[in-house]
Amino acid sequence: MIKTFTQEKAVEDKKKQLQKIIDGTLSPKELASMITDRRLNWLEENRHLLNGKCTLEEAYRLMIYYHMKVEDGISISRNGSLLKIKCMNFCPYLEASRILGLDTRFVCREIGEPSLKAFFNAINSRFHFGRDYSQIRPYSDYCLEVLEEI
């Protein structure tokens, strides 16, 4: 559900991106590469927000709260070297996918996930990001993400 003008604009931006894939003017790999470049550039400009050696929690918080500016709807639990993250937050890709009739399992796996893997790997080459695609919205009540130090 879209709540604010900022969220509405984010959905419109994502719809424009995804429409290019539907139209065949941009491949999923090209869009994923563009998003990855943007995220890594942001990280380079904001690396000062990390204080030396970074924990899994700090890396995830940097991404979700500082870069993506998510304010609520995130539940994080830790089991050893594994973070499990349940995301129930507003997601412009979820909303844009619903509007355009696209499967979020495809959109998130092919377009979103590569940039997140690269982001966390750039912070620490031992950090590995992934998703459980059996638990992803709208097919589940939340999206289950994992961040692990291997």
Short mmCIF file of N, CA and C in Angstrom, two decimals:
data_model
loop_
_atom_site.label_atom_id
_atom_site.label_comp_id
_atom_site.label_asym_id
_atom_site.label_seq_id
_atom_site.Cartn_x
_atom_site.Cartn_y
_atom_site.Cartn_z
N MET A 1 0.84 -1.17 0.00
CA MET A 1 0.00 0.00 0.00
C MET A 1 0.89 1.25 0.00
N ILE A 2 0.62 2.18 -0.90
CA ILE A 2 1.39 3.41 -1.03
C ILE A 2 0.83 4.43 -0.04
N LYS A 3 1.72 5.04 0.76
CA LYS A 3 1.28 5.93 1.82
C LYS A 3 1.65 7.39 1.59
N THR A 4 2.80 7.66 1.01
CA THR A 4 3.29 9.03 0.93
C THR A 4 3.66 9.39 -0.51
N PHE A 5 3.85 10.68 -0.72
CA PHE A 5 4.29 11.15 -2.04
C PHE A 5 5.64 10.54 -2.40
N THR A 6 6.54 10.46 -1.44
CA THR A 6 7.87 9.88 -1.68
C THR A 6 7.73 8.42 -2.11
N GLN A 7 6.86 7.68 -1.44
CA GLN A 7 6.63 6.28 -1.81
C GLN A 7 6.00 6.19 -3.20
N GLU A 8 5.05 7.08 -3.49
CA GLU A 8 4.42 7.09 -4.80
C GLU A 8 5.45 7.34 -5.89
N LYS A 9 6.36 8.28 -5.65
CA LYS A 9 7.42 8.57 -6.63
C LYS A 9 8.34 7.37 -6.80
N ALA A 10 8.67 6.71 -5.70
CA ALA A 10 9.53 5.52 -5.77
C ALA A 10 8.88 4.43 -6.61
N VAL A 11 7.58 4.23 -6.45
CA VAL A 11 6.87 3.21 -7.23
C VAL A 11 6.87 3.61 -8.71
N GLU A 12 6.63 4.87 -9.00
CA GLU A 12 6.64 5.33 -10.40
C GLU A 12 8.01 5.11 -11.03
N ASP A 13 9.07 5.40 -10.29
CA ASP A 13 10.43 5.18 -10.79
C ASP A 13 10.67 3.70 -11.10
N LYS A 14 10.24 2.83 -10.20
CA LYS A 14 10.44 1.39 -10.40
C LYS A 14 9.58 0.88 -11.56
N LYS A 15 8.37 1.42 -11.68
CA LYS A 15 7.51 1.03 -12.81
C LYS A 15 8.19 1.39 -14.13
N LYS A 16 8.80 2.56 -14.21
CA LYS A 16 9.49 2.97 -15.44
C LYS A 16 10.64 2.02 -15.75
N GLN A 17 11.40 1.66 -14.72
CA GLN A 17 12.51 0.71 -14.92
C GLN A 17 11.99 -0.63 -15.42
N LEU A 18 10.99 -1.16 -14.74
CA LEU A 18 10.48 -2.49 -15.08
C LEU A 18 9.76 -2.49 -16.43
N GLN A 19 9.14 -1.39 -16.79
CA GLN A 19 8.47 -1.30 -18.08
C GLN A 19 9.47 -1.44 -19.22
N LYS A 20 10.68 -0.93 -19.02
CA LYS A 20 11.72 -1.07 -20.04
C LYS A 20 12.08 -2.54 -20.26
N ILE A 21 12.01 -3.33 -19.21
CA ILE A 21 12.27 -4.76 -19.34
C ILE A 21 11.11 -5.42 -20.09
N ILE A 22 9.89 -5.05 -19.73
CA ILE A 22 8.72 -5.59 -20.43
C ILE A 22 8.78 -5.24 -21.92
N ASP A 23 9.17 -3.99 -22.22
CA ASP A 23 9.25 -3.51 -23.60
C ASP A 23 10.44 -4.08 -24.36
N GLY A 24 11.41 -4.64 -23.65
CA GLY A 24 12.60 -5.20 -24.29
C GLY A 24 13.67 -4.17 -24.61
N THR A 25 13.54 -2.96 -24.06
CA THR A 25 14.56 -1.93 -24.31
C THR A 25 15.70 -2.00 -23.30
N LEU A 26 15.53 -2.82 -22.28
CA LEU A 26 16.55 -3.01 -21.26
C LEU A 26 16.44 -4.45 -20.78
N SER A 27 17.58 -5.11 -20.63
CA SER A 27 17.54 -6.49 -20.12
C SER A 27 17.58 -6.46 -18.59
N PRO A 28 17.09 -7.52 -17.95
CA PRO A 28 17.18 -7.58 -16.48
C PRO A 28 18.63 -7.43 -16.01
N LYS A 29 19.56 -8.03 -16.73
CA LYS A 29 20.97 -7.94 -16.35
C LYS A 29 21.48 -6.50 -16.44
N GLU A 30 21.05 -5.77 -17.47
CA GLU A 30 21.47 -4.37 -17.61
C GLU A 30 20.91 -3.52 -16.47
N LEU A 31 19.64 -3.74 -16.12
CA LEU A 31 19.05 -2.98 -15.01
C LEU A 31 19.74 -3.35 -13.70
N ALA A 32 19.99 -4.62 -13.48
CA ALA A 32 20.70 -5.04 -12.26
C ALA A 32 22.07 -4.39 -12.18
N SER A 33 22.76 -4.28 -13.29
CA SER A 33 24.08 -3.65 -13.33
C SER A 33 23.99 -2.16 -13.00
N MET A 34 22.97 -1.49 -13.52
CA MET A 34 22.78 -0.07 -13.22
C MET A 34 22.52 0.14 -11.72
N ILE A 35 21.69 -0.70 -11.15
CA ILE A 35 21.38 -0.60 -9.72
C ILE A 35 22.63 -0.91 -8.89
N THR A 36 23.37 -1.91 -9.30
CA THR A 36 24.61 -2.26 -8.60
C THR A 36 25.59 -1.10 -8.61
N ASP A 37 25.77 -0.50 -9.77
CA ASP A 37 26.68 0.65 -9.87
C ASP A 37 26.24 1.78 -8.95
N ARG A 38 24.94 2.06 -8.92
CA ARG A 38 24.42 3.13 -8.06
C ARG A 38 24.67 2.81 -6.58
N ARG A 39 24.41 1.58 -6.19
CA ARG A 39 24.61 1.20 -4.78
C ARG A 39 26.09 1.27 -4.38
N LEU A 40 26.94 0.77 -5.26
CA LEU A 40 28.38 0.77 -4.93
C LEU A 40 28.94 2.19 -4.91
N ASN A 41 28.45 3.06 -5.78
CA ASN A 41 28.87 4.47 -5.73
C ASN A 41 28.42 5.11 -4.43
N TRP A 42 27.19 4.82 -4.01
CA TRP A 42 26.70 5.35 -2.74
C TRP A 42 27.57 4.85 -1.59
N LEU A 43 27.90 3.58 -1.61
CA LEU A 43 28.73 3.01 -0.55
C LEU A 43 30.09 3.71 -0.51
N GLU A 44 30.69 3.92 -1.65
CA GLU A 44 32.00 4.57 -1.69
C GLU A 44 31.93 5.98 -1.10
N GLU A 45 30.86 6.70 -1.40
CA GLU A 45 30.69 8.06 -0.88
C GLU A 45 30.33 8.08 0.61
N ASN A 46 29.82 6.98 1.12
CA ASN A 46 29.34 6.95 2.50
C ASN A 46 30.07 5.94 3.38
N ARG A 47 31.18 5.45 2.91
CA ARG A 47 31.94 4.45 3.66
C ARG A 47 32.34 4.97 5.05
N HIS A 48 32.45 6.27 5.18
CA HIS A 48 32.81 6.87 6.47
C HIS A 48 31.79 6.54 7.58
N LEU A 49 30.58 6.13 7.20
CA LEU A 49 29.58 5.76 8.18
C LEU A 49 29.91 4.44 8.87
N LEU A 50 30.81 3.67 8.28
CA LEU A 50 31.27 2.43 8.89
C LEU A 50 32.51 2.73 9.72
N ASN A 51 32.55 2.21 10.92
CA ASN A 51 33.70 2.44 11.79
C ASN A 51 34.60 1.23 11.79
N GLY A 52 35.57 1.24 10.88
CA GLY A 52 36.52 0.13 10.82
C GLY A 52 35.85 -1.18 10.48
N LYS A 53 36.17 -2.22 11.26
CA LYS A 53 35.58 -3.55 11.03
C LYS A 53 34.08 -3.49 11.29
N CYS A 54 33.33 -3.98 10.35
CA CYS A 54 31.88 -3.85 10.37
C CYS A 54 31.22 -5.20 10.66
N THR A 55 30.23 -5.20 11.54
CA THR A 55 29.49 -6.42 11.83
C THR A 55 28.39 -6.62 10.78
N LEU A 56 27.80 -7.80 10.77
CA LEU A 56 26.67 -8.07 9.89
C LEU A 56 25.54 -7.07 10.13
N GLU A 57 25.23 -6.84 11.39
CA GLU A 57 24.15 -5.92 11.74
C GLU A 57 24.44 -4.51 11.24
N GLU A 58 25.66 -4.05 11.43
CA GLU A 58 26.03 -2.71 10.97
C GLU A 58 25.93 -2.60 9.45
N ALA A 59 26.39 -3.62 8.76
CA ALA A 59 26.32 -3.62 7.29
C ALA A 59 24.86 -3.58 6.83
N TYR A 60 24.01 -4.39 7.46
CA TYR A 60 22.61 -4.42 7.05
C TYR A 60 21.93 -3.09 7.37
N ARG A 61 22.21 -2.56 8.54
CA ARG A 61 21.61 -1.27 8.91
C ARG A 61 22.06 -0.16 7.96
N LEU A 62 23.31 -0.20 7.54
CA LEU A 62 23.80 0.79 6.59
C LEU A 62 22.97 0.73 5.31
N MET A 63 22.74 -0.47 4.82
CA MET A 63 21.96 -0.63 3.59
C MET A 63 20.52 -0.20 3.78
N ILE A 64 19.87 -0.75 4.78
CA ILE A 64 18.42 -0.60 4.89
C ILE A 64 18.01 0.77 5.43
N TYR A 65 18.71 1.28 6.44
CA TYR A 65 18.29 2.53 7.05
C TYR A 65 18.93 3.76 6.42
N TYR A 66 20.20 3.68 6.07
CA TYR A 66 20.89 4.84 5.50
C TYR A 66 20.72 4.93 3.99
N HIS A 67 20.96 3.83 3.29
CA HIS A 67 20.88 3.87 1.83
C HIS A 67 19.44 3.81 1.33
N MET A 68 18.67 2.82 1.79
CA MET A 68 17.30 2.65 1.30
C MET A 68 16.29 3.50 2.06
N LYS A 69 16.71 4.02 3.21
CA LYS A 69 15.87 4.89 4.03
C LYS A 69 14.57 4.24 4.51
N VAL A 70 14.65 2.95 4.80
CA VAL A 70 13.50 2.24 5.36
C VAL A 70 13.36 2.65 6.82
N GLU A 71 12.14 2.91 7.24
CA GLU A 71 11.92 3.38 8.60
C GLU A 71 11.33 2.34 9.53
N ASP A 72 10.58 1.40 8.97
CA ASP A 72 9.94 0.40 9.83
C ASP A 72 9.64 -0.86 9.03
N GLY A 73 9.17 -1.89 9.74
CA GLY A 73 8.77 -3.12 9.08
C GLY A 73 9.88 -4.14 8.90
N ILE A 74 10.98 -3.99 9.66
CA ILE A 74 12.11 -4.90 9.56
C ILE A 74 12.31 -5.60 10.90
N SER A 75 12.41 -6.92 10.87
CA SER A 75 12.67 -7.70 12.08
C SER A 75 13.94 -8.52 11.85
N ILE A 76 14.93 -8.32 12.72
CA ILE A 76 16.23 -8.96 12.55
C ILE A 76 16.49 -9.89 13.74
N SER A 77 16.90 -11.13 13.43
CA SER A 77 17.34 -12.05 14.48
C SER A 77 18.69 -12.62 14.07
N ARG A 78 19.48 -12.97 15.06
CA ARG A 78 20.83 -13.50 14.79
C ARG A 78 20.97 -14.87 15.40
N ASN A 79 21.61 -15.76 14.63
CA ASN A 79 21.94 -17.09 15.11
C ASN A 79 23.38 -17.34 14.68
N GLY A 80 24.32 -17.08 15.56
CA GLY A 80 25.74 -17.24 15.23
C GLY A 80 26.16 -16.25 14.15
N SER A 81 26.63 -16.77 13.04
CA SER A 81 27.11 -15.90 11.97
C SER A 81 26.04 -15.65 10.90
N LEU A 82 24.77 -15.84 11.27
CA LEU A 82 23.67 -15.70 10.32
C LEU A 82 22.63 -14.71 10.85
N LEU A 83 22.33 -13.70 10.03
CA LEU A 83 21.22 -12.80 10.32
C LEU A 83 20.03 -13.26 9.49
N LYS A 84 18.88 -13.37 10.13
CA LYS A 84 17.63 -13.62 9.41
C LYS A 84 16.82 -12.34 9.52
N ILE A 85 16.39 -11.85 8.36
CA ILE A 85 15.69 -10.58 8.30
C ILE A 85 14.31 -10.81 7.68
N LYS A 86 13.28 -10.45 8.43
CA LYS A 86 11.92 -10.51 7.91
C LYS A 86 11.54 -9.08 7.52
N CYS A 87 11.23 -8.90 6.24
CA CYS A 87 10.91 -7.57 5.72
C CYS A 87 9.41 -7.47 5.45
N MET A 88 8.78 -6.57 6.16
CA MET A 88 7.36 -6.29 5.98
C MET A 88 7.16 -4.82 5.62
N ASN A 89 8.26 -4.16 5.31
CA ASN A 89 8.28 -2.73 5.02
C ASN A 89 7.67 -2.42 3.66
N PHE A 90 7.41 -1.13 3.44
CA PHE A 90 6.99 -0.68 2.12
C PHE A 90 8.11 -1.01 1.13
N CYS A 91 7.74 -1.55 -0.03
CA CYS A 91 8.73 -1.90 -1.04
C CYS A 91 8.24 -1.44 -2.41
N PRO A 92 8.93 -0.48 -3.02
CA PRO A 92 8.47 0.02 -4.32
C PRO A 92 8.52 -1.03 -5.42
N TYR A 93 9.46 -1.98 -5.35
CA TYR A 93 9.49 -3.04 -6.36
C TYR A 93 8.29 -3.98 -6.21
N LEU A 94 7.89 -4.25 -4.98
CA LEU A 94 6.70 -5.07 -4.75
C LEU A 94 5.47 -4.38 -5.35
N GLU A 95 5.30 -3.11 -5.07
CA GLU A 95 4.14 -2.37 -5.57
C GLU A 95 4.17 -2.26 -7.09
N ALA A 96 5.34 -1.94 -7.65
CA ALA A 96 5.46 -1.81 -9.11
C ALA A 96 5.21 -3.16 -9.79
N SER A 97 5.72 -4.23 -9.19
CA SER A 97 5.50 -5.57 -9.75
C SER A 97 4.02 -5.92 -9.75
N ARG A 98 3.33 -5.60 -8.67
CA ARG A 98 1.88 -5.87 -8.60
C ARG A 98 1.15 -5.12 -9.72
N ILE A 99 1.47 -3.85 -9.88
CA ILE A 99 0.79 -3.01 -10.87
C ILE A 99 1.05 -3.53 -12.28
N LEU A 100 2.29 -3.94 -12.55
CA LEU A 100 2.66 -4.38 -13.89
C LEU A 100 2.42 -5.88 -14.14
N GLY A 101 2.00 -6.60 -13.10
CA GLY A 101 1.74 -8.03 -13.26
C GLY A 101 3.00 -8.87 -13.35
N LEU A 102 4.08 -8.42 -12.72
CA LEU A 102 5.34 -9.16 -12.74
C LEU A 102 5.49 -9.97 -11.46
N ASP A 103 6.20 -11.07 -11.54
CA ASP A 103 6.45 -11.95 -10.40
C ASP A 103 7.62 -11.39 -9.60
N THR A 104 7.38 -11.12 -8.32
CA THR A 104 8.45 -10.57 -7.48
C THR A 104 9.62 -11.55 -7.33
N ARG A 105 9.36 -12.84 -7.46
CA ARG A 105 10.47 -13.80 -7.38
C ARG A 105 11.46 -13.55 -8.51
N PHE A 106 10.96 -13.20 -9.69
CA PHE A 106 11.84 -12.86 -10.81
C PHE A 106 12.48 -11.50 -10.59
N VAL A 107 11.68 -10.50 -10.27
CA VAL A 107 12.18 -9.13 -10.12
C VAL A 107 13.26 -9.07 -9.05
N CYS A 108 13.01 -9.66 -7.91
CA CYS A 108 13.97 -9.59 -6.80
C CYS A 108 15.22 -10.42 -7.07
N ARG A 109 15.05 -11.61 -7.64
CA ARG A 109 16.19 -12.48 -7.90
C ARG A 109 17.09 -11.91 -9.00
N GLU A 110 16.50 -11.48 -10.09
CA GLU A 110 17.27 -11.07 -11.27
C GLU A 110 17.70 -9.61 -11.25
N ILE A 111 16.93 -8.76 -10.59
CA ILE A 111 17.20 -7.32 -10.66
C ILE A 111 17.72 -6.76 -9.34
N GLY A 112 17.10 -7.13 -8.24
CA GLY A 112 17.49 -6.55 -6.95
C GLY A 112 18.63 -7.25 -6.25
N GLU A 113 18.59 -8.56 -6.24
CA GLU A 113 19.56 -9.32 -5.46
C GLU A 113 21.02 -9.12 -5.87
N PRO A 114 21.34 -9.04 -7.16
CA PRO A 114 22.75 -8.85 -7.53
C PRO A 114 23.39 -7.60 -6.89
N SER A 115 22.63 -6.52 -6.81
CA SER A 115 23.17 -5.29 -6.23
C SER A 115 23.40 -5.44 -4.73
N LEU A 116 22.53 -6.18 -4.06
CA LEU A 116 22.70 -6.38 -2.63
C LEU A 116 23.90 -7.29 -2.34
N LYS A 117 24.05 -8.33 -3.15
CA LYS A 117 25.22 -9.21 -2.99
C LYS A 117 26.51 -8.40 -3.16
N ALA A 118 26.55 -7.55 -4.19
CA ALA A 118 27.75 -6.75 -4.46
C ALA A 118 28.00 -5.74 -3.34
N PHE A 119 26.94 -5.12 -2.83
CA PHE A 119 27.06 -4.14 -1.75
C PHE A 119 27.70 -4.76 -0.51
N PHE A 120 27.15 -5.88 -0.07
CA PHE A 120 27.67 -6.51 1.14
C PHE A 120 29.06 -7.10 0.92
N ASN A 121 29.31 -7.61 -0.26
CA ASN A 121 30.63 -8.14 -0.59
C ASN A 121 31.68 -7.03 -0.60
N ALA A 122 31.28 -5.82 -1.02
CA ALA A 122 32.21 -4.69 -1.04
C ALA A 122 32.55 -4.23 0.38
N ILE A 123 31.65 -4.46 1.32
CA ILE A 123 31.93 -4.13 2.72
C ILE A 123 32.87 -5.17 3.31
N ASN A 124 32.57 -6.44 3.04
CA ASN A 124 33.39 -7.53 3.57
C ASN A 124 33.20 -8.73 2.64
N SER A 125 34.27 -9.21 2.07
CA SER A 125 34.18 -10.31 1.11
C SER A 125 33.63 -11.60 1.74
N ARG A 126 33.56 -11.64 3.05
CA ARG A 126 33.00 -12.82 3.73
C ARG A 126 31.50 -12.71 3.97
N PHE A 127 30.90 -11.55 3.66
CA PHE A 127 29.46 -11.35 3.84
C PHE A 127 28.73 -11.88 2.61
N HIS A 128 27.74 -12.72 2.85
CA HIS A 128 26.95 -13.31 1.76
C HIS A 128 25.48 -13.01 1.99
N PHE A 129 24.84 -12.38 1.00
CA PHE A 129 23.42 -12.04 1.07
C PHE A 129 22.60 -13.02 0.23
N GLY A 130 21.41 -13.36 0.72
CA GLY A 130 20.50 -14.20 -0.06
C GLY A 130 19.07 -14.02 0.40
N ARG A 131 18.17 -14.63 -0.33
CA ARG A 131 16.75 -14.59 0.00
C ARG A 131 16.18 -16.01 -0.06
N ASP A 132 15.14 -16.22 0.71
CA ASP A 132 14.38 -17.47 0.64
C ASP A 132 13.17 -17.17 -0.24
N TYR A 133 13.22 -17.60 -1.49
CA TYR A 133 12.17 -17.27 -2.44
C TYR A 133 10.87 -18.03 -2.22
N SER A 134 10.85 -18.92 -1.23
CA SER A 134 9.57 -19.53 -0.85
C SER A 134 8.86 -18.63 0.15
N GLN A 135 9.57 -17.63 0.65
CA GLN A 135 8.99 -16.67 1.60
C GLN A 135 9.27 -15.26 1.09
N ILE A 136 8.50 -14.87 0.08
CA ILE A 136 8.64 -13.55 -0.51
C ILE A 136 7.24 -13.01 -0.80
N ARG A 137 7.06 -11.74 -0.57
CA ARG A 137 5.75 -11.12 -0.82
C ARG A 137 5.51 -11.01 -2.33
N PRO A 138 4.32 -11.13 -2.80
CA PRO A 138 3.05 -11.23 -2.08
C PRO A 138 2.64 -12.67 -1.76
N TYR A 139 3.53 -13.63 -1.95
CA TYR A 139 3.20 -15.05 -1.71
C TYR A 139 3.34 -15.43 -0.25
N SER A 140 3.91 -14.55 0.54
CA SER A 140 4.11 -14.74 1.97
C SER A 140 3.80 -13.40 2.65
N ASP A 141 3.71 -13.43 3.97
CA ASP A 141 3.45 -12.19 4.71
C ASP A 141 4.67 -11.29 4.80
N TYR A 142 5.84 -11.84 4.50
CA TYR A 142 7.09 -11.08 4.57
C TYR A 142 8.08 -11.68 3.59
N CYS A 143 9.13 -10.91 3.34
CA CYS A 143 10.26 -11.42 2.55
C CYS A 143 11.33 -11.83 3.55
N LEU A 144 11.86 -13.04 3.38
CA LEU A 144 12.91 -13.52 4.27
C LEU A 144 14.26 -13.37 3.58
N GLU A 145 15.11 -12.54 4.18
CA GLU A 145 16.46 -12.33 3.68
C GLU A 145 17.45 -12.87 4.70
N VAL A 146 18.61 -13.25 4.23
CA VAL A 146 19.66 -13.71 5.12
C VAL A 146 20.97 -13.01 4.76
N LEU A 147 21.72 -12.69 5.78
CA LEU A 147 23.06 -12.15 5.62
C LEU A 147 23.96 -12.97 6.51
N GLU A 148 24.97 -13.56 5.91
CA GLU A 148 25.81 -14.52 6.63
C GLU A 148 27.27 -14.16 6.44
N GLU A 149 28.03 -14.37 7.48
CA GLU A 149 29.49 -14.25 7.36
C GLU A 149 30.05 -15.65 7.19
N ILE A 150 30.68 -15.90 6.04
CA ILE A 150 31.19 -17.24 5.77
C ILE A 150 32.71 -17.24 5.72
#
